[in-house]
Tab-separated table of C-alpha atoms and ligand atoms in Angstrom:
chain	number	residue	atom	x	y	z
A	17	MET	CA	4.444	8.079	-37.633
A	18	SER	CA	7.918	7.959	-36.279
A	19	ILE	CA	8.721	9.432	-32.872
A	20	LEU	CA	12.107	10.282	-31.576
A	21	VAL	CA	11.828	9.975	-27.725
A	22	LEU	CA	14.739	11.971	-26.198
A	23	GLY	CA	15.567	10.680	-22.589
A	24	GLY	CA	13.597	7.400	-23.414
A	25	ALA	CA	15.835	5.351	-21.061
A	26	GLY	CA	14.753	7.069	-18.086
A	27	TYR	CA	11.321	6.673	-15.930
A	28	ILE	CA	8.832	8.524	-17.876
A	29	GLY	CA	10.523	8.552	-21.307
A	30	SER	CA	10.757	4.762	-21.337
A	31	CYS	CA	7.005	4.402	-20.224
A	32	ALA	CA	6.200	7.014	-23.069
A	33	ALA	CA	7.993	4.895	-25.598
A	34	LEU	CA	6.115	1.636	-24.498
A	35	GLY	CA	2.735	3.533	-24.777
A	36	LEU	CA	3.773	4.632	-28.105
A	37	ARG	CA	4.918	1.120	-29.344
A	38	ARG	CA	1.443	-0.175	-28.096
A	39	ARG	CA	-0.301	2.315	-30.069
A	40	GLY	CA	1.648	1.318	-33.302
A	41	TYR	CA	3.969	4.239	-33.594
A	42	ASP	CA	7.476	3.619	-34.586
A	43	VAL	CA	9.893	4.875	-31.949
A	44	ILE	CA	13.782	5.387	-31.598
A	45	VAL	CA	15.021	6.429	-28.263
A	46	ALA	CA	18.067	8.762	-27.751
A	47	ASP	CA	19.655	9.038	-24.186
A	48	ASN	CA	22.770	9.991	-22.785
A	49	MET	CA	22.744	7.403	-20.343
A	50	GLU	CA	23.674	9.557	-17.483
A	51	LYS	CA	20.611	8.499	-15.661
A	52	GLY	CA	18.896	6.157	-17.995
A	53	HIS	CA	18.844	2.545	-18.143
A	54	LYS	CA	19.333	0.164	-21.110
A	55	SER	CA	17.000	-2.317	-20.103
A	56	ALA	CA	14.234	0.152	-19.579
A	57	VAL	CA	14.084	0.788	-23.411
A	58	PRO	CA	11.252	-1.218	-24.765
A	59	GLN	CA	12.133	-4.389	-26.629
A	60	GLY	CA	12.735	-3.741	-30.436
A	61	VAL	CA	13.229	-0.003	-30.104
A	62	PRO	CA	16.533	1.173	-31.187
A	63	LEU	CA	18.541	3.071	-28.703
A	64	PHE	CA	20.937	5.819	-29.711
A	65	VAL	CA	23.485	6.855	-26.979
A	66	GLY	CA	24.574	10.723	-27.104
A	67	ASP	CA	23.764	13.931	-25.804
A	68	VAL	CA	21.186	16.639	-26.807
A	69	ARG	CA	23.826	19.136	-26.664
A	70	ASP	CA	26.127	17.385	-29.031
A	71	PHE	CA	25.687	18.858	-32.472
A	72	ASP	CA	27.180	16.051	-34.568
A	73	PHE	CA	25.447	13.534	-32.478
A	74	MET	CA	21.937	15.150	-33.017
A	75	SER	CA	22.228	16.105	-36.701
A	76	ALA	CA	23.262	12.541	-37.504
A	77	LEU	CA	20.358	11.185	-35.526
A	78	PHE	CA	17.971	13.440	-37.548
A	79	GLU	CA	19.937	12.789	-40.840
A	80	GLU	CA	19.891	9.188	-40.574
A	81	ASN	CA	16.265	8.263	-39.179
A	82	LYS	CA	12.894	8.920	-40.390
A	83	ILE	CA	11.589	11.437	-37.586
A	84	ASP	CA	8.243	13.005	-37.859
A	85	ALA	CA	7.980	14.615	-34.195
A	86	VAL	CA	9.938	14.486	-30.835
A	87	MET	CA	8.904	13.737	-27.294
A	88	ASP	CA	11.550	15.248	-24.910
A	89	PHE	CA	12.368	13.897	-21.726
A	90	ALA	CA	15.820	14.638	-21.486
A	91	ALA	CA	16.338	16.994	-18.645
A	92	TYR	CA	17.344	17.179	-15.153
A	93	SER	CA	14.188	17.373	-12.994
A	94	LEU	CA	14.911	17.509	-9.171
A	95	VAL	CA	13.741	20.526	-7.341
A	96	GLY	CA	16.337	20.418	-4.396
A	97	GLU	CA	19.197	19.568	-6.683
A	98	SER	CA	18.423	22.530	-9.049
A	99	VAL	CA	18.610	24.990	-6.110
A	100	ALA	CA	22.076	23.778	-5.349
A	101	GLN	CA	23.370	23.246	-8.990
A	102	PRO	CA	21.462	25.867	-10.982
A	103	ALA	CA	24.288	25.924	-13.832
A	104	GLN	CA	23.854	22.262	-14.601
A	105	TYR	CA	19.992	22.998	-15.030
A	106	TYR	CA	20.360	25.951	-17.181
A	107	ASP	CA	22.864	24.033	-19.245
A	108	ASN	CA	21.129	20.855	-19.724
A	109	ASN	CA	17.635	21.976	-19.873
A	110	VAL	CA	17.787	25.428	-21.435
A	111	TYR	CA	20.853	25.173	-23.668
A	112	GLY	CA	19.872	21.274	-24.349
A	113	MET	CA	16.664	22.476	-25.622
A	114	LEU	CA	18.114	25.270	-27.818
A	115	CYS	CA	20.449	22.605	-29.340
A	116	LEU	CA	17.504	20.299	-29.910
A	117	LEU	CA	15.289	22.917	-31.564
A	118	ARG	CA	18.171	23.924	-34.001
A	119	ALA	CA	18.665	20.323	-35.038
A	120	MET	CA	14.916	19.965	-35.536
A	121	MET	CA	14.649	23.175	-37.539
A	122	LEU	CA	17.723	21.909	-39.818
A	123	SER	CA	15.940	18.669	-40.670
A	124	GLY	CA	12.423	20.086	-40.984
A	125	VAL	CA	10.756	18.462	-37.939
A	126	ASP	CA	8.248	20.569	-36.676
A	127	LYS	CA	6.632	18.742	-33.782
A	128	ILE	CA	7.617	18.638	-30.356
A	129	VAL	CA	6.012	17.281	-27.023
A	130	PHE	CA	7.690	18.610	-24.231
A	131	SER	CA	7.876	17.582	-20.526
A	132	SER	CA	7.219	20.744	-18.414
A	133	SER	CA	6.334	20.731	-14.795
A	134	ALA	CA	3.952	21.958	-12.163
A	135	ALA	CA	6.918	23.387	-10.960
A	136	VAL	CA	6.489	26.504	-13.240
A	137	TYR	CA	3.618	27.693	-10.744
A	138	GLY	CA	5.691	27.838	-7.756
A	139	GLU	CA	3.286	28.323	-4.690
A	140	PRO	CA	-0.073	28.527	-6.404
A	141	GLU	CA	-2.886	30.588	-4.573
A	142	ASP	CA	-5.740	28.439	-5.498
A	143	ALA	CA	-6.458	24.844	-4.325
A	144	LEU	CA	-6.636	23.673	-7.846
A	145	VAL	CA	-4.056	25.305	-10.174
A	146	ALA	CA	-5.122	25.960	-13.802
A	147	GLU	CA	-2.861	26.706	-16.727
A	148	ASP	CA	-3.485	30.481	-16.599
A	149	ALA	CA	-2.452	30.789	-12.914
A	150	PRO	CA	0.804	33.108	-12.083
A	151	LYS	CA	3.965	31.478	-13.100
A	152	LEU	CA	6.365	32.150	-10.247
A	153	PRO	CA	8.613	29.133	-9.900
A	154	LYS	CA	10.198	28.634	-6.617
A	155	SER	CA	13.237	26.835	-7.921
A	156	PRO	CA	15.925	26.999	-10.868
A	157	TYR	CA	14.349	23.763	-12.086
A	158	GLY	CA	10.979	25.278	-12.397
A	159	GLU	CA	12.614	28.503	-13.953
A	160	THR	CA	14.137	26.385	-16.685
A	161	LYS	CA	10.950	24.789	-17.619
A	162	LEU	CA	9.177	28.187	-17.906
A	163	VAL	CA	12.148	29.457	-20.088
A	164	ILE	CA	11.583	26.526	-22.410
A	165	GLU	CA	7.928	27.020	-22.667
A	166	ASN	CA	8.525	30.538	-23.655
A	167	MET	CA	11.180	29.386	-26.153
A	168	LEU	CA	8.711	26.908	-27.658
A	169	LYS	CA	5.985	29.823	-27.897
A	170	TYR	CA	8.533	32.338	-29.807
A	171	PHE	CA	9.898	29.530	-31.889
A	172	GLY	CA	6.265	28.518	-32.884
A	173	ALA	CA	5.559	32.025	-34.039
A	174	ALA	CA	8.781	32.739	-35.852
A	175	TYR	CA	9.495	29.173	-37.205
A	176	GLY	CA	6.466	27.314	-37.142
A	177	ILE	CA	7.480	24.878	-34.570
A	178	ARG	CA	4.443	23.119	-33.114
A	179	SER	CA	4.571	22.375	-29.500
A	180	ALA	CA	2.783	20.663	-26.523
A	181	CYS	CA	4.120	21.477	-23.025
A	182	LEU	CA	2.672	19.134	-20.678
A	183	ARG	CA	2.966	20.438	-17.031
A	184	TYR	CA	3.245	17.170	-15.094
A	185	PHE	CA	2.201	17.011	-11.585
A	186	ASN	CA	3.867	14.063	-9.693
A	187	ALA	CA	4.443	11.067	-11.806
A	188	ALA	CA	4.168	7.660	-10.074
A	189	GLY	CA	3.763	4.172	-10.420
A	190	ALA	CA	4.807	1.565	-12.848
A	191	MET	CA	3.653	0.071	-16.317
A	192	GLY	CA	4.618	-2.964	-18.193
A	193	GLY	CA	7.720	-3.694	-15.948
A	194	LEU	CA	9.027	-0.164	-16.282
A	195	GLY	CA	9.274	2.031	-13.124
A	196	GLU	CA	11.211	4.377	-11.088
A	197	ASP	CA	14.861	3.721	-10.327
A	198	HIS	CA	16.753	6.930	-9.755
A	199	LYS	CA	20.189	6.780	-7.915
A	200	PRO	CA	19.948	8.289	-5.407
A	201	GLU	CA	16.267	8.322	-5.224
A	202	THR	CA	14.749	11.628	-4.045
A	203	HIS	CA	10.918	10.793	-4.800
A	204	LEU	CA	8.351	10.078	-2.209
A	205	ILE	CA	6.664	6.945	-3.423
A	206	PRO	CA	9.742	4.875	-4.022
A	207	ILE	CA	11.350	6.002	-0.843
A	208	VAL	CA	8.519	5.200	1.204
A	209	LEU	CA	8.151	1.711	-0.486
A	210	ARG	CA	11.900	1.066	-0.147
A	211	ALA	CA	11.173	1.773	3.708
A	212	ALA	CA	8.505	-0.757	3.788
A	213	MET	CA	11.035	-3.266	2.338
A	214	THR	CA	14.184	-2.449	4.524
A	215	GLU	CA	12.244	-1.286	7.793
A	216	SER	CA	14.248	1.975	7.388
A	217	ALA	CA	12.463	5.419	8.512
A	218	VAL	CA	11.156	7.924	5.908
A	219	THR	CA	12.117	11.464	6.672
A	220	LEU	CA	9.154	13.880	6.418
A	221	ASN	CA	10.746	16.963	4.520
A	222	GLY	CA	8.802	19.381	7.018
A	223	ASP	CA	5.624	18.976	8.869
A	224	ASP	CA	4.767	22.375	9.657
A	225	TYR	CA	3.300	23.414	6.173
A	226	ASP	CA	0.007	25.319	5.990
A	227	THR	CA	-1.810	22.174	4.989
A	228	PRO	CA	-4.345	20.063	6.821
A	229	ASP	CA	-1.945	17.663	8.366
A	230	GLY	CA	1.148	19.880	7.900
A	231	THR	CA	2.890	17.944	5.213
A	232	CYS	CA	3.016	18.996	1.456
A	233	VAL	CA	0.193	17.899	-0.782
A	234	ARG	CA	0.753	16.659	-4.420
A	235	ASP	CA	-1.123	15.365	-7.150
A	236	TYR	CA	0.051	11.946	-8.084
A	237	VAL	CA	-0.505	10.888	-11.654
A	238	HIS	CA	-0.010	7.387	-12.753
A	239	VAL	CA	2.848	7.200	-15.290
A	240	GLU	CA	0.725	4.884	-17.795
A	241	ASP	CA	-1.882	8.042	-17.654
A	242	LEU	CA	1.124	10.312	-18.290
A	243	ALA	CA	1.959	8.428	-21.269
A	244	GLU	CA	-1.362	8.377	-22.666
A	245	GLY	CA	-1.316	12.185	-22.264
A	246	HIS	CA	1.577	12.484	-24.380
A	247	ILE	CA	0.051	10.481	-27.253
A	248	LEU	CA	-3.209	12.625	-27.091
A	249	ALA	CA	-1.016	15.785	-27.114
A	250	LEU	CA	0.943	14.399	-30.085
A	251	GLU	CA	-2.290	13.571	-32.035
A	252	ARG	CA	-3.555	17.028	-31.519
A	253	LEU	CA	-0.281	18.693	-32.915
A	254	LYS	CA	-0.732	16.962	-36.228
A	255	GLU	CA	-3.910	19.025	-36.801
A	256	ALA	CA	-3.302	22.122	-34.553
A	257	PRO	CA	-0.184	24.415	-35.162
A	258	GLY	CA	0.867	26.750	-32.476
A	259	ALA	CA	2.181	26.398	-28.732
A	260	HIS	CA	-0.093	24.615	-26.534
A	261	VAL	CA	0.010	24.042	-22.762
A	262	TRP	CA	-1.738	21.317	-20.624
A	263	ASN	CA	-1.617	20.406	-16.970
A	264	VAL	CA	-1.485	16.588	-16.561
A	265	GLY	CA	-2.527	15.305	-13.289
A	266	SER	CA	-5.391	13.398	-11.568
A	267	GLY	CA	-7.097	16.379	-10.086
A	268	ARG	CA	-6.808	14.936	-6.577
A	269	GLY	CA	-4.271	15.741	-3.820
A	270	ALA	CA	-2.416	13.538	-1.398
A	271	SER	CA	-0.300	14.776	1.588
A	272	ILE	CA	2.799	12.810	2.568
A	273	LEU	CA	1.174	11.334	5.530
A	274	GLU	CA	-1.688	10.145	3.287
A	275	ILE	CA	0.948	8.578	1.065
A	276	LEU	CA	2.253	6.820	4.041
A	277	GLU	CA	-0.989	5.461	5.127
A	278	ALA	CA	-1.738	4.249	1.760
A	279	ALA	CA	1.694	2.706	1.490
A	280	ARG	CA	0.889	0.913	4.739
A	281	ARG	CA	-2.060	-0.526	3.496
A	282	VAL	CA	-0.730	-1.750	0.321
A	283	THR	CA	2.409	-3.504	1.866
A	284	GLY	CA	1.235	-4.307	5.256
A	285	ALA	CA	4.559	-2.662	6.586
A	286	ARG	CA	4.566	-0.363	9.481
A	287	ILE	CA	6.895	2.178	7.902
A	288	LYS	CA	8.474	4.308	10.435
A	289	THR	CA	8.893	8.095	9.875
A	290	LYS	CA	11.034	10.915	11.491
A	291	THR	CA	10.519	14.568	11.003
A	292	GLY	CA	13.318	16.516	9.233
A	293	PRO	CA	13.477	20.273	7.956
A	294	ARG	CA	11.618	21.500	4.922
A	295	ARG	CA	13.281	20.894	1.527
A	296	PRO	CA	14.210	24.406	-0.122
A	297	GLY	CA	12.014	24.980	-3.280
A	298	ASP	CA	9.021	22.839	-2.117
A	299	PRO	CA	5.606	24.359	-2.617
A	300	SER	CA	3.200	23.393	0.183
A	301	ARG	CA	0.518	22.370	-2.249
A	302	LEU	CA	0.367	21.337	-5.907
A	303	VAL	CA	-2.764	20.143	-7.407
A	304	ALA	CA	-3.821	20.061	-10.930
A	305	ASP	CA	-6.935	21.665	-12.386
A	306	VAL	CA	-7.756	19.258	-15.271
A	307	SER	CA	-10.402	20.805	-17.061
A	308	LYS	CA	-8.466	22.349	-19.930
A	309	ILE	CA	-6.722	18.873	-20.876
A	310	ARG	CA	-10.172	17.114	-20.339
A	311	GLY	CA	-12.087	19.501	-22.482
A	312	GLU	CA	-9.374	19.927	-25.204
A	313	LEU	CA	-7.838	16.418	-25.518
A	314	GLY	CA	-10.391	14.361	-23.653
A	315	PHE	CA	-7.784	13.143	-21.262
A	316	ALA	CA	-8.795	11.822	-17.904
A	317	ALA	CA	-6.520	9.951	-15.221
A	318	LYS	CA	-7.703	6.365	-15.549
A	319	ARG	CA	-5.557	5.239	-12.662
A	320	ALA	CA	-6.206	8.026	-10.105
A	321	ASP	CA	-6.645	6.095	-7.068
A	322	ILE	CA	-3.501	6.557	-4.765
A	323	GLU	CA	-3.597	2.826	-3.808
A	324	ASP	CA	-3.514	1.475	-7.206
A	325	ILE	CA	-0.579	3.721	-8.144
A	326	ILE	CA	1.458	2.585	-5.130
A	327	GLU	CA	0.449	-1.078	-5.654
A	328	SER	CA	1.923	-0.773	-9.226
A	329	ALA	CA	5.024	0.739	-7.763
A	330	TRP	CA	5.374	-1.814	-5.131
A	331	ARG	CA	5.125	-4.693	-7.733
A	332	PHE	CA	8.054	-3.064	-9.710
A	333	LEU	CA	10.202	-2.894	-6.485
A	334	ARG	CA	9.450	-6.266	-5.486
A	335	ASP	CA	10.125	-7.474	-8.909
A	336	LYS	CA	13.391	-5.512	-9.222
A	337	PRO	CA	14.790	-4.737	-5.695
A	338	ASN	CA	17.930	-3.538	-7.060
A	339	GLY	CA	16.622	-1.703	-9.794
A	340	TYR	CA	17.351	-2.296	-13.547
A	341	CYS	CA	20.953	-3.040	-12.784
A	342	GLY	CA	20.275	-5.804	-10.179
B	415	UFG	N1	9.468	14.160	0.678
B	415	UFG	C1	9.599	13.706	1.888
B	415	UFG	N2	10.739	12.718	2.179
B	415	UFG	C2	11.334	12.167	1.230
B	415	UFG	C3	10.998	12.409	-0.237
B	415	UFG	C4	10.038	13.418	-0.547
B	415	UFG	O1	8.997	14.297	2.753
B	415	UFG	O2	11.950	11.322	1.473
B	415	UFG	C5	8.336	15.246	0.208
B	415	UFG	C6	9.029	16.410	-0.636
B	415	UFG	O3	9.593	16.934	0.146
B	415	UFG	C7	7.758	16.668	-1.267
B	415	UFG	C8	6.836	15.442	-1.623
B	415	UFG	O4	7.371	14.556	-0.566
B	415	UFG	O5	7.066	17.451	-0.463
B	415	UFG	C9	7.026	14.984	-3.001
B	415	UFG	O6	8.422	15.023	-3.260
B	415	UFG	P1	8.870	14.382	-4.639
B	415	UFG	O7	10.331	14.376	-4.555
B	415	UFG	O8	8.501	12.736	-4.817
B	415	UFG	O9	8.330	15.259	-5.765
B	415	UFG	P2	8.254	16.885	-6.042
B	415	UFG	O10	6.947	17.275	-5.484
B	415	UFG	O11	9.451	17.438	-5.211
B	415	UFG	O12	8.684	16.905	-7.485
B	415	UFG	C10	7.951	16.234	-8.342
B	415	UFG	C11	9.004	16.207	-9.759
B	415	UFG	C12	9.175	17.408	-10.180
B	415	UFG	C13	8.040	18.292	-10.513
B	415	UFG	C14	7.218	18.285	-9.231
B	415	UFG	C15	5.927	18.946	-9.466
B	415	UFG	O13	10.218	15.504	-9.409
B	415	UFG	O14	9.885	17.442	-11.518
B	415	UFG	O15	6.869	17.148	-8.774
B	415	UFG	O16	4.776	18.755	-8.506
B	415	UFG	F1	8.373	19.627	-10.669
């Protein structure tokens, strides 16, 4: 089976491409390289540079390559940035998906695994958030993911598109020499590890949330587990038509202060902190109820220990202190 990985030069996309290759799938990557890194594309995987919103590029891609299914990672994904720049998020994420679906339908490709997000839930009421919890996104980013999930549901009913929306919680860690390298970096774990390396201070984005220690609680899921979740979802689409939705997380929460403590144990560094204001759009707590994906796909996070996740990210940073370009 041959898979088009859109956004496969980025963090999660490149790890999914590697996971697919390890499982014997044929893979091609397309990426507009706005945020991607050429050297993150696994060896032997062809890279096509172009944008999902470019119809000529996309139709040529589908015409000239054998593609049985798509994994789509090509989206903007920063909660805070989406609050400041909603137009960019609707354009790249929602319009981009419309372009992709049109190109898929023209070429008869009917299977897509989509990177959705726990951001669709907004501020959940329950300690563990299940797929049927209310969807009340707190940011334009989360809204775009919800719009796309609904598009996929309607395109499934009308045009037979089979879809799996994976609502990621917080992807973290590194696999096979691939890891997080964003510029600027906004994600907690790489920021904390860089602070350990450079002795700079980490800003806590608010310490007055209604959580046990006042800092936000998240469910960190190892990117290698996330990649496996994609493959399980893809395999299910082969036999199951329709639009499916699964949470992908570890099912465990860690606060920002707990991440800092774990990072201190892993790195041996002191890691200073200072308290800043809350970041717009941040929910206080997002932890996955993983019973649906466990029951339906047999998925369980194998690398759920937060120190193991941080350790793998630390190895990546020490190996590539200047990122892929360095
Ligand atoms: N944080 C800090 N200081 C920093 C960086 C982050 O306090 O320097 C805080 C954030 O405010 C947040 C927590 O650490 O409370 C985690 O922040 P990240 O930026 O690492 O991750 P987010 O939870 O904001 O977002 C991630 C993905 C989104 C996804 C979301 C779902 O980037 O795509 O998880 O939980 F929607």
